CSV table of C-alpha atoms in Angstrom, one decimal:
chain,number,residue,atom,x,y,z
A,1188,UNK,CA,30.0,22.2,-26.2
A,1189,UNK,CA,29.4,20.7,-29.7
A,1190,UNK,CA,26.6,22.1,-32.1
A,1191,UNK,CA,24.6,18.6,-31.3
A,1192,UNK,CA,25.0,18.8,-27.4
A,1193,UNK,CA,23.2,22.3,-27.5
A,1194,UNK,CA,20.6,20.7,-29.6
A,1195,UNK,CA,20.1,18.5,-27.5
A,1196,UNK,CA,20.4,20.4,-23.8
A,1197,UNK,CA,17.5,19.7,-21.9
A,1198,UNK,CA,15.8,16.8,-23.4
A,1199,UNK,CA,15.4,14.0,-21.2
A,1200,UNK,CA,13.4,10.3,-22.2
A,1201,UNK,CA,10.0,9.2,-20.3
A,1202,UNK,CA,10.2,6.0,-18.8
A,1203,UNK,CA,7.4,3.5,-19.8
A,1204,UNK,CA,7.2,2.4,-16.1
A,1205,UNK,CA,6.9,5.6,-14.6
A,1206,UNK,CA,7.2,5.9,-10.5
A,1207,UNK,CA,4.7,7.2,-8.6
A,1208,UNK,CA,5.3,8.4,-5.0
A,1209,UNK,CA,2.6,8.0,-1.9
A,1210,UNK,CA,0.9,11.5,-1.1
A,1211,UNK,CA,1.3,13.1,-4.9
A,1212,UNK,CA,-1.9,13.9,-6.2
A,1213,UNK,CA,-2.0,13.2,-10.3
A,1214,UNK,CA,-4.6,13.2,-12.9
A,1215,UNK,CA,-5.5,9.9,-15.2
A,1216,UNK,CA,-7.6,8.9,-16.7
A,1217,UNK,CA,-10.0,5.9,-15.6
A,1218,UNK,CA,-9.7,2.5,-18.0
A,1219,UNK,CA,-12.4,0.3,-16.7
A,1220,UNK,CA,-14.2,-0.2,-13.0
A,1221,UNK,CA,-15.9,-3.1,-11.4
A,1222,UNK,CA,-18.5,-1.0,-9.6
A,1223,UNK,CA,-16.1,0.3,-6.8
A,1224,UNK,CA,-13.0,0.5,-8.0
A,1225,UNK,CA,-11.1,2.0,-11.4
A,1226,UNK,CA,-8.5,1.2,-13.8
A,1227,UNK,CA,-5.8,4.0,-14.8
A,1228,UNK,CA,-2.5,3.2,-16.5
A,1229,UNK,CA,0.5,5.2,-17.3
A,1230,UNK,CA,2.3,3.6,-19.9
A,1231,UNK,CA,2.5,0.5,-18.5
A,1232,UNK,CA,2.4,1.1,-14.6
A,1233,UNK,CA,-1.0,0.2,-13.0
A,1234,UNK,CA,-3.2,2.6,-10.8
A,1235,UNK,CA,-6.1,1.1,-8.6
A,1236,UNK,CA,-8.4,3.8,-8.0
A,1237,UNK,CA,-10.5,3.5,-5.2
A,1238,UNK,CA,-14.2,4.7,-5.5
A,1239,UNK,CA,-13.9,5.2,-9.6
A,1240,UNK,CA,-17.2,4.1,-10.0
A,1241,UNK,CA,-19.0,3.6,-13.5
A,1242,UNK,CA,-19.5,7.2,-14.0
A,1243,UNK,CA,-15.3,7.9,-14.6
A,1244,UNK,CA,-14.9,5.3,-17.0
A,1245,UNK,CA,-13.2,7.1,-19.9
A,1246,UNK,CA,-13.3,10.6,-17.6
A,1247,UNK,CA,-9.6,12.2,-16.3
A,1248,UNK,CA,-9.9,12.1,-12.7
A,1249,UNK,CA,-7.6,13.4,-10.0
A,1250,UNK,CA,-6.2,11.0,-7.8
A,1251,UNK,CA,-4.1,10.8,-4.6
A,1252,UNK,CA,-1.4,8.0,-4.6
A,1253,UNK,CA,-2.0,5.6,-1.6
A,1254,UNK,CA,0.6,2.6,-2.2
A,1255,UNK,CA,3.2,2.2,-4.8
A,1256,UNK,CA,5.3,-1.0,-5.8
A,1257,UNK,CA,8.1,0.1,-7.8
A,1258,UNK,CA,9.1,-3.5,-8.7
A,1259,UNK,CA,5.9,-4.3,-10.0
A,1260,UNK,CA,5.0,-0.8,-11.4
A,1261,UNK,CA,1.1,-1.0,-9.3
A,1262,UNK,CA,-0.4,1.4,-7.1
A,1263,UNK,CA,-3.6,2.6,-5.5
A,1264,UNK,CA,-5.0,5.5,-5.1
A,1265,UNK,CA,-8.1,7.7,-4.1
A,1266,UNK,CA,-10.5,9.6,-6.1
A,1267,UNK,CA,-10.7,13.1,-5.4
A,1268,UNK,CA,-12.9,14.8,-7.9
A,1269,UNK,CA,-13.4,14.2,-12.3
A,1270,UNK,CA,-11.7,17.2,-14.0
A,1271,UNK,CA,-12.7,16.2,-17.4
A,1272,UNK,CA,-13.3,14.4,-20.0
A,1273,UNK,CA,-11.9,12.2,-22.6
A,1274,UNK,CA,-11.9,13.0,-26.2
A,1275,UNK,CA,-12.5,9.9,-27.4
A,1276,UNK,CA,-16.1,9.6,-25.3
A,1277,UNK,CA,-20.1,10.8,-25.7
């Protein structure tokens, strides 16, 4: 094993369109709503998040992945409980 391949054991690269499967519970953070729904991306897959209400906007909620299209990189998901929040609001 050359000096660079032990540098560089282990590292892997994220994926921009990260996969999400059906049943896996995940924490993101809410975008936007429309009063029943959210808005979470990661990187530049799309979560709905059912019942995100105005009071998660900008708030990290948990979520339980409903439905995933891996050719489109969209999903839904359920809201199971806010677990914090962002930096950037109040």
């Amino acid at each position: 094993m050359s000096l660079f391949d032990k540098y560089l054991k282990g590292w892997t690269f994220r994926a921009n369109r990260p996969t999400l499967e059906p049943g896996s519970e995940i924490d993101v953070f809410v975008a936007e709503t429309n009063g029943t729904s959210g808005r979470a991306y990661i990187g530049d897959t799309e979560l709905i998040v059912d019942g995100a209400g105005p009071e998660t906007v900008e708030k990290q909620v948990r979520v339980r992945v409903t439905d995933f299209d891996e050719t489109t990189a969209t999903g839904q998901g359920e809201l199971l409980e806010i677990v914090g929040e962002s930096s950037y609001s109040g």
